[in-house]
Coordinates of C-alpha atoms in Angstrom, one line a residue:
X185 CA 26.6 -18.2 -26.8
X186 CA 25.0 -20.4 -24.2
X187 CA 25.9 -18.1 -21.4
X188 CA 24.4 -15.2 -23.2
X189 CA 21.2 -17.1 -23.4
X190 CA 21.3 -17.5 -19.6
X191 CA 21.9 -13.8 -19.2
X192 CA 19.0 -13.1 -21.6
X193 CA 16.6 -15.4 -19.7
X194 CA 17.6 -13.8 -16.4
X195 CA 17.2 -10.3 -17.6
X196 CA 13.8 -11.0 -19.1
X197 CA 12.6 -12.6 -15.9
X198 CA 13.9 -9.7 -13.8
X199 CA 12.2 -7.2 -16.0
X200 CA 8.9 -9.1 -15.9
X201 CA 9.0 -9.3 -12.1
X202 CA 9.8 -5.6 -11.7
X203 CA 7.1 -4.6 -14.0
X204 CA 4.5 -6.8 -12.2
X205 CA 5.5 -5.6 -8.8
X206 CA 6.0 -1.9 -9.6
X207 CA 2.3 -0.8 -9.3
X208 CA 2.2 -2.1 -5.7
X209 CA 4.6 0.6 -4.6
X210 CA 2.6 3.4 -6.2
X211 CA -0.9 2.8 -4.8
X212 CA -2.6 5.0 -2.2
X213 CA -2.9 2.6 0.7
X214 CA -4.0 2.5 4.3
X215 CA -2.4 0.7 7.2
X216 CA -3.1 0.8 11.0
X217 CA -0.7 1.6 13.8
X218 CA -1.0 -1.8 15.5
X219 CA -4.2 -3.8 15.3
X220 CA -7.5 -2.4 14.0
X221 CA -9.9 -4.5 16.1
X222 CA -13.6 -4.8 15.4
X223 CA -15.6 -2.7 17.7
X224 CA -12.6 -0.6 18.8
X225 CA -10.6 2.5 17.9
X226 CA -7.4 2.6 15.9
X227 CA -5.0 5.1 14.4
X228 CA -4.7 4.5 10.6
X229 CA -2.4 6.1 8.1
X230 CA -3.1 6.8 4.4
X231 CA 0.2 6.5 2.5
X232 CA 0.3 8.7 -0.6
X233 CA 3.2 8.3 -3.0
X234 CA 3.9 10.8 -5.8
X235 CA 3.8 8.9 -9.1
X236 CA 4.7 11.9 -11.3
X237 CA 8.1 13.3 -12.3
X238 CA 6.8 16.8 -13.1
X239 CA 4.1 17.5 -10.6
X240 CA 3.4 17.4 -6.9
X241 CA 0.5 15.9 -5.0
X242 CA -1.4 18.9 -3.6
X243 CA -4.7 17.4 -2.5
X244 CA -6.1 14.1 -1.1
X245 CA -9.8 13.3 -0.5
X246 CA -10.7 10.1 1.4
X247 CA -14.4 9.0 1.4
X248 CA -15.8 6.6 4.0
X249 CA -18.3 3.8 3.5
X250 CA -21.8 4.8 4.5
X251 CA -22.7 1.1 5.0
X252 CA -20.2 0.9 7.8
X253 CA -20.3 4.5 9.2
X254 CA -17.7 5.9 11.7
X255 CA -18.9 8.4 14.2
X256 CA -15.4 9.5 15.2
X257 CA -12.7 10.4 12.8
X258 CA -10.0 12.8 14.0
X259 CA -7.1 13.9 11.7
X260 CA -3.7 14.4 13.2
X261 CA -2.0 17.7 12.1
X262 CA 0.4 17.2 9.2
X263 CA 2.9 20.0 8.6
X264 CA 2.2 21.8 5.4
X265 CA -1.4 20.5 5.0
X266 CA -4.9 21.6 6.1
X267 CA -7.5 19.0 6.9
X268 CA -11.2 19.4 6.6
X269 CA -13.7 16.9 8.0
X270 CA -17.1 16.5 6.2
X271 CA -20.2 15.0 8.0
X272 CA -23.3 13.5 6.5
X273 CA -26.6 12.4 8.0
X274 CA -27.2 8.8 8.9
X275 CA -30.3 6.9 7.7
X276 CA -30.3 5.0 11.0
X277 CA -28.9 6.6 14.2
X278 CA -26.1 4.9 16.0
X279 CA -25.6 4.3 19.7
X280 CA -22.1 5.3 20.9
X281 CA -21.2 5.4 24.6
X282 CA -24.8 5.7 25.4
X283 CA -25.4 8.6 23.1
X284 CA -27.4 8.7 19.9
X285 CA -25.4 9.6 16.8
X286 CA -27.3 11.0 13.9
X287 CA -24.4 11.7 11.5
X288 CA -21.1 10.2 10.5
X289 CA -17.8 11.3 8.9
X290 CA -18.2 10.9 5.2
X291 CA -15.0 12.5 4.0
X292 CA -11.7 14.0 5.0
X293 CA -9.9 16.3 2.6
X294 CA -6.2 17.4 3.0
X295 CA -5.0 20.3 1.0
X296 CA -1.4 21.4 0.8
X297 CA -0.4 24.9 2.1
X298 CA 2.9 24.7 0.3
X299 CA 4.7 22.4 -2.1
X300 CA 2.7 19.2 -1.3
X301 CA 4.2 15.8 -2.0
X302 CA 7.0 16.5 -4.4
X303 CA 8.3 13.9 -7.1
X304 CA 10.2 11.1 -5.5
X305 CA 8.5 11.4 -2.1
X306 CA 5.5 10.1 -0.2
X307 CA 3.4 11.4 2.7
X308 CA 1.4 9.8 5.5
X309 CA -2.0 11.2 6.6
X310 CA -2.9 9.8 10.1
X311 CA -6.5 9.5 11.4
X312 CA -7.9 8.3 14.7
X313 CA -11.1 6.4 13.9
X314 CA -13.8 4.5 15.7
X315 CA -15.8 2.7 16.6
X316 CA -14.8 0.2 14.0
X317 CA -17.7 -2.0 12.7
X318 CA -18.1 -5.6 14.0
X319 CA -20.1 -6.9 11.0
X320 CA -17.3 -6.8 8.4
X321 CA -13.7 -7.9 8.0
X322 CA -12.5 -4.9 6.2
X323 CA -13.3 -1.2 5.4
X324 CA -12.9 0.0 1.8
X325 CA -12.2 3.7 1.2
X326 CA -12.2 5.8 -1.9
X327 CA -9.3 8.1 -2.3
X328 CA -8.9 10.9 -4.9
X329 CA -5.4 12.2 -5.5
X330 CA -4.9 15.6 -7.2
X331 CA -1.7 16.9 -8.7
X332 CA -0.3 20.4 -9.1
X333 CA -0.9 20.1 -12.9
X334 CA -4.6 19.5 -12.2
X335 CA -4.4 15.8 -13.0
X336 CA -6.7 13.7 -10.8
X337 CA -6.2 10.0 -10.0
X338 CA -9.2 8.1 -8.5
X339 CA -8.2 5.2 -6.3
X340 CA -11.8 3.8 -6.1
X341 CA -11.9 0.4 -7.8
X342 CA -12.7 -2.5 -5.4
X343 CA -10.8 -5.7 -5.5
X344 CA -12.9 -8.6 -6.8
X345 CA -12.1 -12.0 -5.3
X346 CA -10.3 -14.3 -7.7
X347 CA -9.6 -11.5 -10.2
X348 CA -6.4 -9.5 -10.9
X349 CA -5.8 -6.3 -9.0
X350 CA -7.5 -3.4 -10.7
X351 CA -5.5 -0.5 -12.2
X352 CA -6.6 2.0 -9.5
X353 CA -7.4 -0.1 -6.4
X354 CA -9.3 1.4 -3.5
X355 CA -7.4 1.5 -0.1
X356 CA -8.6 -1.4 2.1
X357 CA -8.2 -1.6 5.9
X358 CA -8.2 -5.2 7.2
X359 CA -9.9 -5.6 10.6
X360 CA -8.8 -8.0 13.3
X361 CA -11.0 -9.9 15.8
X362 CA -12.7 -7.9 18.5
X363 CA -10.7 -7.4 21.7
X364 CA -11.8 -6.9 25.3
X365 CA -10.5 -3.3 25.2
X366 CA -12.8 -1.6 22.7
X367 CA -10.8 1.6 22.8
X368 CA -8.0 -0.2 20.9
X369 CA -4.3 -0.1 21.9
X370 CA -3.2 1.8 18.8
X371 CA -5.5 4.7 19.2
X372 CA -5.1 4.9 22.9
X373 CA -1.3 5.4 22.6
X374 CA -0.5 9.2 22.6
X375 CA 2.9 8.7 20.9
X376 CA 2.7 7.6 17.3
X377 CA 5.4 7.8 14.7
X378 CA 4.0 11.1 13.5
X379 CA 3.8 12.4 17.1
X380 CA 7.5 11.8 17.6
X381 CA 8.2 13.5 14.3
X382 CA 6.3 16.6 15.4
X383 CA 7.9 16.7 18.8
X384 CA 11.5 16.5 17.5
X385 CA 10.8 19.0 14.8
X386 CA 11.9 16.7 12.1
X387 CA 8.5 16.8 10.3
X388 CA 8.3 18.0 6.7
X389 CA 5.8 17.8 3.8
X390 CA 7.3 14.4 3.2
X391 CA 7.2 11.5 5.5
X392 CA 10.3 10.7 7.6
X393 CA 8.9 9.3 10.9
X394 CA 8.0 5.9 9.4
X395 CA 11.1 5.4 7.3
X396 CA 12.2 2.2 9.1
X397 CA 8.9 0.5 8.6
X398 CA 8.7 1.4 4.9
X399 CA 12.4 0.4 4.5
X400 CA 11.5 -3.0 5.9
X401 CA 8.6 -3.3 3.4
X402 CA 10.8 -2.3 0.5
X403 CA 13.6 -4.6 1.6
X404 CA 11.3 -7.6 1.9
X405 CA 9.9 -7.0 -1.6
X406 CA 13.4 -6.5 -3.0
X407 CA 14.5 -9.8 -1.5
X408 CA 11.5 -11.6 -2.9
X409 CA 12.2 -10.3 -6.4
X410 CA 15.8 -11.2 -6.1
X411 CA 14.9 -14.8 -5.1
X412 CA 12.6 -15.2 -8.0
X413 CA 15.2 -13.9 -10.5
X414 CA 17.9 -16.2 -9.0
X415 CA 15.6 -19.1 -9.2
X416 CA 14.8 -18.5 -12.9
X417 CA 18.6 -18.1 -13.6
X418 CA 19.3 -21.4 -11.8
X419 CA 16.6 -23.3 -13.8
X420 CA 17.8 -21.8 -17.1
X421 CA 21.5 -22.7 -16.4
X422 CA 20.5 -26.2 -15.4
X423 CA 18.7 -26.8 -18.6
X424 CA 21.5 -25.5 -20.8
X425 CA 24.1 -27.4 -18.8
X426 CA 22.1 -30.6 -19.3
X427 CA 22.0 -30.1 -23.0
X428 CA 25.9 -29.9 -23.1
X429 CA 26.5 -33.2 -21.2
X430 CA 25.5 -35.7 -23.9
X431 CA 27.8 -34.0 -26.4
X432 CA 30.7 -34.1 -23.9
X433 CA 30.2 -37.9 -23.4
X434 CA 30.6 -38.7 -27.1
X435 CA 34.4 -38.6 -27.3
X436 CA 34.6 -40.9 -24.3
X437 CA 32.2 -43.4 -25.9
X438 CA 34.3 -43.5 -29.1
X439 CA 37.5 -44.0 -27.2
X440 CA 36.0 -46.9 -25.3
X441 CA 34.9 -48.5 -28.6
X442 CA 38.4 -48.2 -30.0
X443 CA 40.1 -49.9 -27.0
X444 CA 37.6 -52.7 -27.1
X445 CA 38.3 -53.6 -30.7
X446 CA 42.0 -53.4 -30.0
X447 CA 41.9 -56.0 -27.2
X448 CA 39.7 -58.3 -29.3
X449 CA 42.5 -58.4 -32.0

């Protein structure tokens, strides 16, 4: 009976941890290839998982913050997808490499030519971006994900400091300190994971080039969950074992009392 209680506590804890951590795997997110230094250039990847069992992701729209405009945004070709770059006028012109820039990239839209991101898969959408702003620590994007059944999910909610993560959080790119090389090492490198994928012909509408990195992410999270569950089981078992000890000591105490009276007589 007591062991079944331990099992129940462990199962409940494991379920709670998995439920709390599950949304983190499903978000549209953005990560750089290497550092994304302020004032420099970087290659960034929008990771789009398919959250549905009966529909494919067929379209992704990513909007850029007009308060921190980027003059250069170049999509890398993704097999099975067509990319369209949208420009908008700037209220205040920018100076970039000695040239006056009067417009910025306000949106990039990817549309599937084929099946898109099918259930159980995810896709990365790489962009070369710059120059990154120097007056902020992060860039917040707005992503809109469209499924083959016409369902639309808007990943546009900002994360408020000190509050729980919103249901549909916007992708956030964290910027690092400015470097001496404002061209940025990540964007300057001609061979990214997606490049290698394209050269070897292993590319598909689903992402395979960055499998090792994502596997490390998943492994780390799984180990963290396992650690929490094991910790909860240990505490529960210790509490229940502690409750049994006084009961086990009672026969010994009675025996000691009997022998004492015997010697007295």
